[in-house]
């Protein structure tokens, strides 16, 4: 009887402890962590309401509304407070503070419920009969299918393909190397020719580079030996099926 | 279904499901599991129907991505399937309260999913990128208020982003998934709050349900207020505050100060989530307090509402002054331009905006124009009846309840008990602004104000037109057709709202369009931005167009140059046919590192009206796209390297210009 009466508070303790353990021990269980995270925010609202709305006449629908809203708004306020701490808004600081506040309120609510006789609240069981249950389960399934259809449609939308060409200095600045790269995002495997020149001088000539869809080709070239700074280094990409027609081009002015 | 309907009709006689405060019952009836289940009435069936409608809209979106012309029919069909049966069912006076609440919440969630299915993988709406950037900054720095060049004010009002990143940190979800979950939860609360608020101020579950239903007809409900943007969170919180004010100012509900304490976190969070919502909320609260003072002085309601208004004002002003100080810079130009344009229209100095016509000259379909105008007319026709009823009765002498013959005796008593309902009277005043706001739609600058005001003014409109429609029920000529008339009327208003709120090309996802926000977000631009993220130094200053600014910030972790953040319009660098001293000076002024040039811009006029940002050197009546030669000029400039080319998008390194100007 006691457990049943305090089941919401026990659930709060369970969620807070489990989620804290998962985050602090860096255990990632795919479904469990998101479910616990949402429950932690909503249960925070519920327990705070239980403690601070003691003695108020709140109907079930109002309690649901207030639990959601207090859960969301208290999370926002706690975030604001965390911003002014040295920890900042990290997974660890979030879970410790939210769980801490939840557990304190669980304790107060527990004591309150034992010390005072609760006024009878008008609550309604949210029960469904078999037919209603089937309809709701079907609805969830159809929504799931709808989301899948939309995602498949989005990911497989017909679009024009493209090829990326680049020639740029090492982004990490760790070397004097220059990166040359090609990425094929066309509809099919393509063969490319890449010619690197400075003025009339051919510096590199890469022939018949076969790239599958989504594949990247990259080379590091050292241009530090080039002394001519007034003529840019150019890389021109050709498709092997149209070898005379420049397909992409990039250029680099040496410093 | 028929059996359940019959059961729900029987249950209606019990009426224990009403709010015990608004509708006290003398004795507690015996409730069995069977009657508990029966109280759900049509709810499970309509939820299933809604889910089928979502499958239809999902197919519509997919077909539109494949350029199937009639795909939009599926979109509208699904909206009708979601809205009409719910509207019809909610009209019934005899359904249980839980069914009403269930239907309203299911309606709100279904319409939220209409938006989610539009972009089910990532955020693709313009405003979503602005707040996504703020959320990314919070995740990467673990602190708030990192300047956001896309929308500086966003980082100063981080309520939504804090909650989203909290869930992201706790769950391991991405910002996108966390945002969708948080806004889904907020949508449930929003619909619940709307229902409870309207029910409270009308003392009628039936009116509460219908008013909440009609609120979904505001032009921003389906897309704008479902997107990952601060207003999508602030509206539900503000409605909850309004409900709590109505709830707590009734003596029977308990201690006012305790209610106030529970309200405080909500008021705080509205204040630091969205500037406009907090201002509107405070305006409504003050009006409510003034009406209570004038109409209902003895009840002391004005003191309680006034106190909450003052607290909300203090918190909001405090935040605006000490943190969100740039809000006025952001809002003032929009308001100033709108008023100037309206004045010009009145003085016949300019021609105004062509209704139902895009900036590229493309017009909406004829049926859309008819329904869009019809929706506005339908609201304007019913509003006077609602205002009249609220002013005349039941709030003074003759209870409107007597005309609502389907309400039972105890409801009528409850109605009379609230005859001095100040909130309802305040709403009757607020709806007077509706025609004024509609006039703003005739101007280009004011269209945004008119459109953005609808979600706020509809708090009042939904309630007043519901009262108006119920008052018409007593007219003999309308009585036999009342239900059908209401469903048709409400459907036109709902569909009309959907038409006027979101342009045709943005409603369904599809192929790439030039400067068309959601329709311009596609893999090639994203891939170029990701390349920038991989090969360019993070937070490099990048000058580019409206769409690529979003992409390089989110996918490339670069720092786009914007007028909002840098007080410089860089657009003329792109528009100019030559690259001369003035272009060099502009690049030098903002210390731009790179320019990202999207040659697809030259293919068409910008669908949102601008290629880069408001204030660009292009006449809005100019019907020629930006020239390709202007965009290609950077290739020919000595000292400007071009490290990237994908056929449509080129990236130019212009850092040499401010190193050696």
Coordinates of N, CA, C and O in Angstrom, one line a residue, chain A residues 123-244:
Chain A
X123 N -9.2 11.8 -8.9 CA -8.4 11.3 -10.0 C -9.2 10.3 -10.8 O -10.1 9.7 -10.4
X124 N -8.8 10.2 -12.1 CA -9.5 9.3 -13.0 C -8.5 8.3 -13.6 O -7.4 8.7 -14.0
X125 N -8.8 7.1 -13.6 CA -8.0 6.1 -14.2 C -8.1 6.3 -15.7 O -9.2 6.4 -16.3
X126 N -6.9 6.3 -16.4 CA -6.9 6.5 -17.8 C -7.0 5.2 -18.5 O -6.0 4.7 -19.1
X127 N -8.1 4.5 -18.3 CA -8.2 3.1 -18.8 C -8.9 3.1 -20.2 O -9.7 3.9 -20.5
X128 N -8.5 2.1 -21.0 CA -9.1 1.9 -22.3 C -9.6 0.5 -22.4 O -9.0 -0.4 -21.8
X129 N -10.6 0.3 -23.2 CA -11.1 -1.1 -23.4 C -10.2 -1.7 -24.6 O -9.4 -1.0 -25.1
X130 N -10.5 -2.9 -24.8 CA -9.6 -3.6 -25.8 C -9.6 -3.0 -27.2 O -8.6 -2.7 -27.8
X131 N -10.8 -2.6 -27.7 CA -11.0 -2.0 -29.0 C -10.2 -0.7 -29.1 O -9.6 -0.4 -30.0
X132 N -10.4 0.1 -28.0 CA -9.7 1.4 -28.0 C -8.2 1.2 -28.0 O -7.5 2.0 -28.6
X133 N -7.8 0.2 -27.2 CA -6.3 0.0 -27.1 C -5.8 -0.4 -28.5 O -4.7 0.1 -28.9
X134 N -6.5 -1.2 -29.2 CA -6.0 -1.7 -30.5 C -5.9 -0.5 -31.4 O -4.9 -0.3 -32.2
X135 N -7.0 0.4 -31.4 CA -6.9 1.6 -32.3 C -5.8 2.5 -32.0 O -5.1 3.0 -32.9
X136 N -5.5 2.6 -30.7 CA -4.3 3.5 -30.3 C -3.0 2.9 -30.7 O -2.1 3.7 -31.2
X137 N -2.9 1.6 -30.5 CA -1.6 1.0 -30.9 C -1.5 1.1 -32.5 O -0.4 1.4 -33.0
X138 N -2.6 0.8 -33.2 CA -2.5 1.0 -34.6 C -2.1 2.4 -35.0 O -1.3 2.6 -36.0
X139 N -2.7 3.4 -34.3 CA -2.3 4.8 -34.6 C -0.8 5.0 -34.5 O -0.2 5.7 -35.3
X140 N -0.3 4.5 -33.4 CA 1.2 4.7 -33.1 C 2.0 4.1 -34.3 O 2.9 4.6 -34.8
X141 N 1.5 2.9 -34.7 CA 2.2 2.2 -35.8 C 2.1 3.0 -37.1 O 3.1 3.1 -37.8
X142 N 1.0 3.5 -37.4 CA 0.8 4.3 -38.6 C 1.6 5.5 -38.6 O 2.2 5.9 -39.6
X143 N 1.7 6.2 -37.4 CA 2.6 7.4 -37.3 C 4.0 7.0 -37.5 O 4.8 7.7 -38.2
X144 N 4.4 5.9 -37.0 CA 5.8 5.4 -37.2 C 6.1 5.1 -38.6 O 7.1 5.5 -39.2
X145 N 5.1 4.5 -39.3 CA 5.3 4.3 -40.8 C 5.4 5.6 -41.5 O 6.2 5.8 -42.4
X146 N 4.5 6.6 -41.1 CA 4.5 7.9 -41.8 C 5.9 8.5 -41.6 O 6.4 9.1 -42.6
X147 N 6.5 8.5 -40.4 CA 7.8 9.1 -40.2 C 8.8 8.4 -41.1 O 9.7 9.0 -41.7
X148 N 8.7 7.0 -41.2 CA 9.7 6.3 -42.0 C 9.5 6.7 -43.5 O 10.5 6.9 -44.2
X149 N 8.3 6.8 -44.0 CA 8.0 7.2 -45.4 C 8.6 8.6 -45.6 O 9.3 8.8 -46.6
X150 N 8.4 9.5 -44.7 CA 8.9 10.9 -44.9 C 10.5 10.9 -44.9 O 11.1 11.6 -45.7
X151 N 11.1 10.1 -44.0 CA 12.5 10.0 -43.9 C 13.1 9.4 -45.2 O 14.1 9.9 -45.8
X152 N 12.5 8.3 -45.7 CA 13.0 7.7 -46.9 C 12.8 8.6 -48.1 O 13.7 8.8 -48.9
X153 N 11.7 9.3 -48.1 CA 11.5 10.3 -49.2 C 12.5 11.4 -49.1 O 13.0 11.9 -50.2
X154 N 12.9 11.8 -47.9 CA 13.8 12.9 -47.8 C 15.2 12.5 -48.2 O 15.9 13.2 -48.9
X155 N 15.6 11.3 -47.8 CA 17.0 10.8 -48.0 C 17.2 10.4 -49.5 O 18.3 10.4 -50.0
X156 N 16.1 10.0 -50.1 CA 16.2 9.5 -51.5 C 15.6 10.5 -52.5 O 15.3 10.1 -53.6
X157 N 15.5 11.7 -52.1 CA 14.9 12.7 -53.1 C 15.8 12.8 -54.3 O 17.0 13.0 -54.2
X158 N 15.2 12.8 -55.5 CA 16.1 12.9 -56.7 C 16.7 14.3 -56.8 O 16.0 15.3 -56.6
X159 N 18.0 14.4 -56.9 CA 18.7 15.7 -57.0 C 19.8 15.6 -58.0 O 20.3 14.5 -58.3
X160 N 20.2 16.7 -58.5 CA 21.3 16.7 -59.4 C 22.6 16.4 -58.7 O 22.8 16.8 -57.5
X161 N 23.4 15.5 -59.3 CA 24.7 15.2 -58.6 C 25.7 16.3 -58.8 O 25.5 17.2 -59.5
X162 N 26.8 16.1 -58.1 CA 27.9 17.1 -58.2 C 29.2 16.5 -57.8 O 29.3 15.5 -57.2
X163 N 30.3 17.2 -58.3 CA 31.6 16.8 -57.9 C 32.3 17.9 -57.2 O 32.3 19.1 -57.7
X164 N 33.0 17.7 -56.1 CA 33.7 18.7 -55.4 C 35.2 18.6 -55.8 O 35.7 17.5 -55.8
X165 N 35.8 19.8 -56.0 CA 37.3 19.8 -56.3 C 37.8 20.8 -55.3 O 37.3 21.9 -55.1
X166 N 39.0 20.5 -54.7 CA 39.6 21.5 -53.8 C 41.1 21.5 -53.8 O 41.7 20.5 -54.2
X167 N 41.7 22.6 -53.5 CA 43.1 22.8 -53.4 C 43.4 23.8 -52.3 O 43.0 25.0 -52.5
X168 N 43.8 23.4 -51.2 CA 43.9 24.3 -50.1 C 45.1 23.9 -49.2 O 45.6 22.8 -49.2
X169 N 45.6 24.9 -48.4 CA 46.7 24.6 -47.5 C 46.2 23.7 -46.4 O 45.0 23.6 -46.2
X170 N 47.2 23.1 -45.8 CA 46.9 22.2 -44.7 C 46.1 23.0 -43.6 O 46.6 23.9 -43.0
X171 N 44.9 22.5 -43.3 CA 44.1 23.3 -42.3 C 44.6 23.3 -40.9 O 44.4 24.2 -40.2
X172 N 45.5 22.3 -40.6 CA 46.0 22.3 -39.3 C 47.3 23.2 -39.2 O 47.8 23.4 -38.1
X173 N 47.8 23.7 -40.3 CA 49.0 24.5 -40.3 C 50.2 23.8 -39.8 O 51.2 24.4 -39.4
X174 N 50.2 22.5 -39.8 CA 51.3 21.7 -39.3 C 52.4 21.5 -40.4 O 53.4 21.0 -40.1
X175 N 52.0 21.7 -41.6 CA 53.0 21.5 -42.7 C 52.8 22.5 -43.8 O 51.8 23.2 -43.8
X176 N 53.7 22.5 -44.7 CA 53.6 23.4 -45.8 C 52.8 22.8 -47.0 O 52.8 23.3 -48.1
X177 N 52.3 21.6 -46.7 CA 51.6 20.8 -47.8 C 50.4 21.5 -48.2 O 49.7 22.2 -47.5
X178 N 50.0 21.2 -49.5 CA 48.8 21.7 -50.0 C 47.9 20.5 -50.4 O 48.4 19.5 -50.9
X179 N 46.7 20.5 -50.0 CA 45.8 19.3 -50.2 C 45.0 19.5 -51.5 O 44.4 20.6 -51.7
X180 N 45.1 18.5 -52.3 CA 44.3 18.4 -53.5 C 43.2 17.3 -53.3 O 43.6 16.3 -52.8
X181 N 42.0 17.6 -53.6 CA 41.0 16.6 -53.4 C 39.8 16.6 -54.3 O 39.5 17.7 -54.9
X182 N 39.2 15.5 -54.5 CA 38.0 15.3 -55.4 C 37.0 14.4 -54.6 O 37.4 13.5 -53.9
X183 N 35.8 14.8 -54.6 CA 34.7 14.0 -54.0 C 33.6 13.8 -55.1 O 33.1 14.8 -55.6
X184 N 33.3 12.5 -55.3 CA 32.2 12.3 -56.3 C 30.9 12.1 -55.6 O 30.6 11.2 -54.8
X185 N 30.0 13.1 -55.9 CA 28.6 13.0 -55.4 C 27.6 13.0 -56.5 O 26.5 13.4 -56.4
X186 N 28.1 12.4 -57.7 CA 27.3 12.3 -58.8 C 26.4 11.1 -58.7 O 26.5 10.4 -57.7
X187 N 25.6 10.8 -59.7 CA 24.7 9.6 -59.6 C 25.4 8.3 -59.8 O 24.9 7.2 -59.5
X188 N 26.6 8.4 -60.4 CA 27.3 7.1 -60.7 C 28.8 7.2 -60.5 O 29.3 8.3 -60.3
X189 N 29.5 6.1 -60.6 CA 31.0 6.1 -60.6 C 31.5 6.9 -61.8 O 31.0 6.8 -62.9
X190 N 32.5 7.7 -61.5 CA 33.0 8.5 -62.6 C 34.6 8.4 -62.6 O 35.2 8.1 -61.6
X191 N 35.1 8.6 -63.8 CA 36.6 8.6 -64.0 C 37.0 10.1 -64.3 O 36.4 10.8 -65.1
X192 N 38.0 10.5 -63.6 CA 38.4 11.9 -63.7 C 39.9 12.0 -64.1 O 40.7 11.1 -63.8
X193 N 40.3 13.1 -64.8 CA 41.7 13.5 -65.0 C 41.9 14.8 -64.3 O 41.0 15.7 -64.4
X194 N 43.0 14.9 -63.6 CA 43.3 16.2 -62.8 C 44.6 16.7 -63.2 O 45.6 16.0 -63.1
X195 N 44.7 18.0 -63.7 CA 45.9 18.5 -64.1 C 46.2 19.8 -63.3 O 45.4 20.7 -63.1
X196 N 47.5 19.8 -62.7 CA 47.9 20.9 -61.9 C 49.0 21.7 -62.6 O 49.9 21.1 -63.0
X197 N 48.7 23.0 -62.8 CA 49.7 23.8 -63.6 C 50.1 25.1 -62.9 O 49.3 25.5 -62.0
X198 N 51.2 25.7 -63.3 CA 51.5 27.0 -62.9 C 51.9 27.7 -64.2 O 52.9 27.4 -64.8
X199 N 51.0 28.6 -64.7 CA 51.3 29.1 -66.0 C 51.2 28.0 -67.0 O 50.2 27.3 -67.1
X200 N 52.3 27.9 -67.8 CA 52.3 26.8 -68.8 C 52.9 25.5 -68.3 O 52.9 24.5 -69.0
X201 N 53.5 25.6 -67.1 CA 54.2 24.4 -66.6 C 53.2 23.4 -65.9 O 52.4 23.8 -65.0
X202 N 53.2 22.2 -66.3 CA 52.4 21.2 -65.7 C 53.1 20.6 -64.5 O 54.2 20.1 -64.6
X203 N 52.5 20.8 -63.3 CA 53.2 20.4 -62.1 C 52.8 18.9 -61.7 O 53.6 18.1 -61.3
X204 N 51.5 18.6 -61.9 CA 51.1 17.2 -61.7 C 50.0 16.9 -62.7 O 49.3 17.7 -63.1
X205 N 50.0 15.6 -63.0 CA 48.9 15.1 -64.0 C 48.4 13.8 -63.5 O 49.1 12.8 -63.6
X206 N 47.2 13.8 -63.0 CA 46.6 12.5 -62.5 C 45.6 12.1 -63.5 O 44.6 12.8 -63.8
X207 N 45.8 10.9 -64.1 CA 44.9 10.4 -65.1 C 44.0 9.2 -64.6 O 44.4 8.4 -63.7
X208 N 42.8 9.2 -65.1 CA 41.9 8.1 -64.9 C 41.7 7.8 -63.4 O 41.9 6.6 -62.9
X209 N 41.3 8.8 -62.7 CA 41.0 8.6 -61.2 C 39.5 8.1 -61.1 O 38.6 8.8 -61.4
X210 N 39.4 6.8 -60.7 CA 38.0 6.2 -60.7 C 37.5 6.5 -59.3 O 38.1 6.0 -58.3
X211 N 36.3 7.1 -59.2 CA 35.7 7.4 -57.9 C 34.3 6.9 -57.9 O 33.5 7.3 -58.7
X212 N 34.0 6.0 -56.9 CA 32.6 5.6 -56.7 C 31.8 6.7 -56.1 O 32.4 7.7 -55.6
X213 N 30.5 6.5 -56.1 CA 29.6 7.6 -55.5 C 29.9 7.7 -54.0 O 30.0 6.7 -53.3
X214 N 30.2 8.9 -53.6 CA 30.5 9.2 -52.2 C 31.9 9.0 -51.9 O 32.4 9.3 -50.7
X215 N 32.8 8.6 -52.8 CA 34.2 8.4 -52.6 C 35.0 9.7 -52.7 O 34.7 10.5 -53.5
X216 N 36.0 9.8 -51.9 CA 36.9 10.9 -51.9 C 38.3 10.5 -52.3 O 38.8 9.5 -51.8
X217 N 39.0 11.3 -53.1 CA 40.4 11.1 -53.5 C 41.1 12.4 -53.0 O 40.7 13.5 -53.2
X218 N 42.2 12.1 -52.3 CA 43.0 13.3 -51.8 C 44.5 13.0 -51.8 O 44.9 12.0 -51.5
X219 N 45.2 14.0 -52.2 CA 46.7 13.9 -52.2 C 47.3 15.2 -51.6 O 46.7 16.3 -51.7
X220 N 48.4 15.0 -51.0 CA 49.1 16.2 -50.4 C 50.3 16.5 -51.4 O 51.1 15.6 -51.7
X221 N 50.4 17.7 -51.8 CA 51.5 18.1 -52.7 C 52.3 19.2 -52.1 O 51.7 20.1 -51.4
X222 N 53.6 19.2 -52.3 CA 54.4 20.2 -51.7 C 54.7 21.3 -52.8 O 55.4 21.0 -53.8
X223 N 54.2 22.5 -52.6 CA 54.4 23.6 -53.5 C 55.4 24.6 -53.0 O 55.6 25.7 -53.6
X224 N 56.1 24.2 -51.9 CA 57.0 25.2 -51.3 C 58.2 25.5 -52.2 O 58.9 26.5 -52.0
X225 N 58.5 24.6 -53.1 CA 59.7 24.8 -53.9 C 59.4 25.8 -55.1 O 60.3 26.3 -55.7
X226 N 58.1 26.1 -55.3 CA 57.8 27.1 -56.4 C 58.2 28.5 -55.9 O 57.8 28.9 -54.8
X227 N 58.9 29.2 -56.8 CA 59.3 30.5 -56.5 C 58.5 31.6 -57.1 O 58.5 32.7 -56.6
X228 N 57.8 31.3 -58.2 CA 57.0 32.3 -58.9 C 55.7 32.6 -58.1 O 54.9 31.7 -57.9
X229 N 55.6 33.8 -57.6 CA 54.4 34.1 -56.8 C 53.4 34.9 -57.6 O 52.3 35.1 -57.1
X230 N 53.8 35.4 -58.7 CA 52.8 36.2 -59.5 C 51.9 35.4 -60.5 O 51.1 36.0 -61.1
X231 N 52.2 34.2 -60.5 CA 51.3 33.3 -61.3 C 50.7 32.3 -60.4 O 51.4 31.6 -59.7
X232 N 49.3 32.1 -60.5 CA 48.7 31.2 -59.6 C 48.9 29.7 -60.0 O 49.1 29.5 -61.2
X233 N 48.8 28.9 -59.0 CA 48.8 27.4 -59.3 C 47.3 27.1 -59.5 O 46.5 27.4 -58.7
X234 N 47.1 26.4 -60.6 CA 45.7 26.1 -61.0 C 45.5 24.5 -61.1 O 46.4 23.8 -61.6
X235 N 44.4 24.1 -60.6 CA 44.1 22.6 -60.8 C 42.8 22.6 -61.5 O 41.8 23.2 -61.2
X236 N 42.8 21.9 -62.6 CA 41.6 21.7 -63.5 C 41.2 20.3 -63.6 O 42.1 19.4 -63.8
X237 N 40.0 20.0 -63.3 CA 39.5 18.7 -63.3 C 38.7 18.4 -64.6 O 37.9 19.3 -65.0
X238 N 38.9 17.3 -65.2 CA 38.2 16.9 -66.4 C 37.5 15.5 -66.1 O 38.0 14.7 -65.4
X239 N 36.3 15.3 -66.7 CA 35.7 14.0 -66.7 C 36.4 13.2 -67.8 O 36.6 13.8 -68.9
X240 N 36.7 12.0 -67.6 CA 37.3 11.2 -68.6 C 36.5 11.0 -69.9 O 37.0 10.9 -71.0
X241 N 35.1 11.1 -69.7 CA 34.3 11.0 -70.9 C 34.2 12.3 -71.7 O 33.7 12.3 -72.8
X242 N 34.7 13.4 -71.1 CA 34.7 14.7 -71.8 C 36.1 15.3 -71.5 O 36.2 16.3 -70.8
X243 N 37.2 14.7 -72.1 CA 38.5 15.1 -71.6 C 39.0 16.5 -72.0 O 40.0 17.0 -71.5
X244 N 38.2 17.1 -72.9 CA 38.7 18.5 -73.4 C 37.9 19.6 -72.7 O 38.1 20.8 -72.9

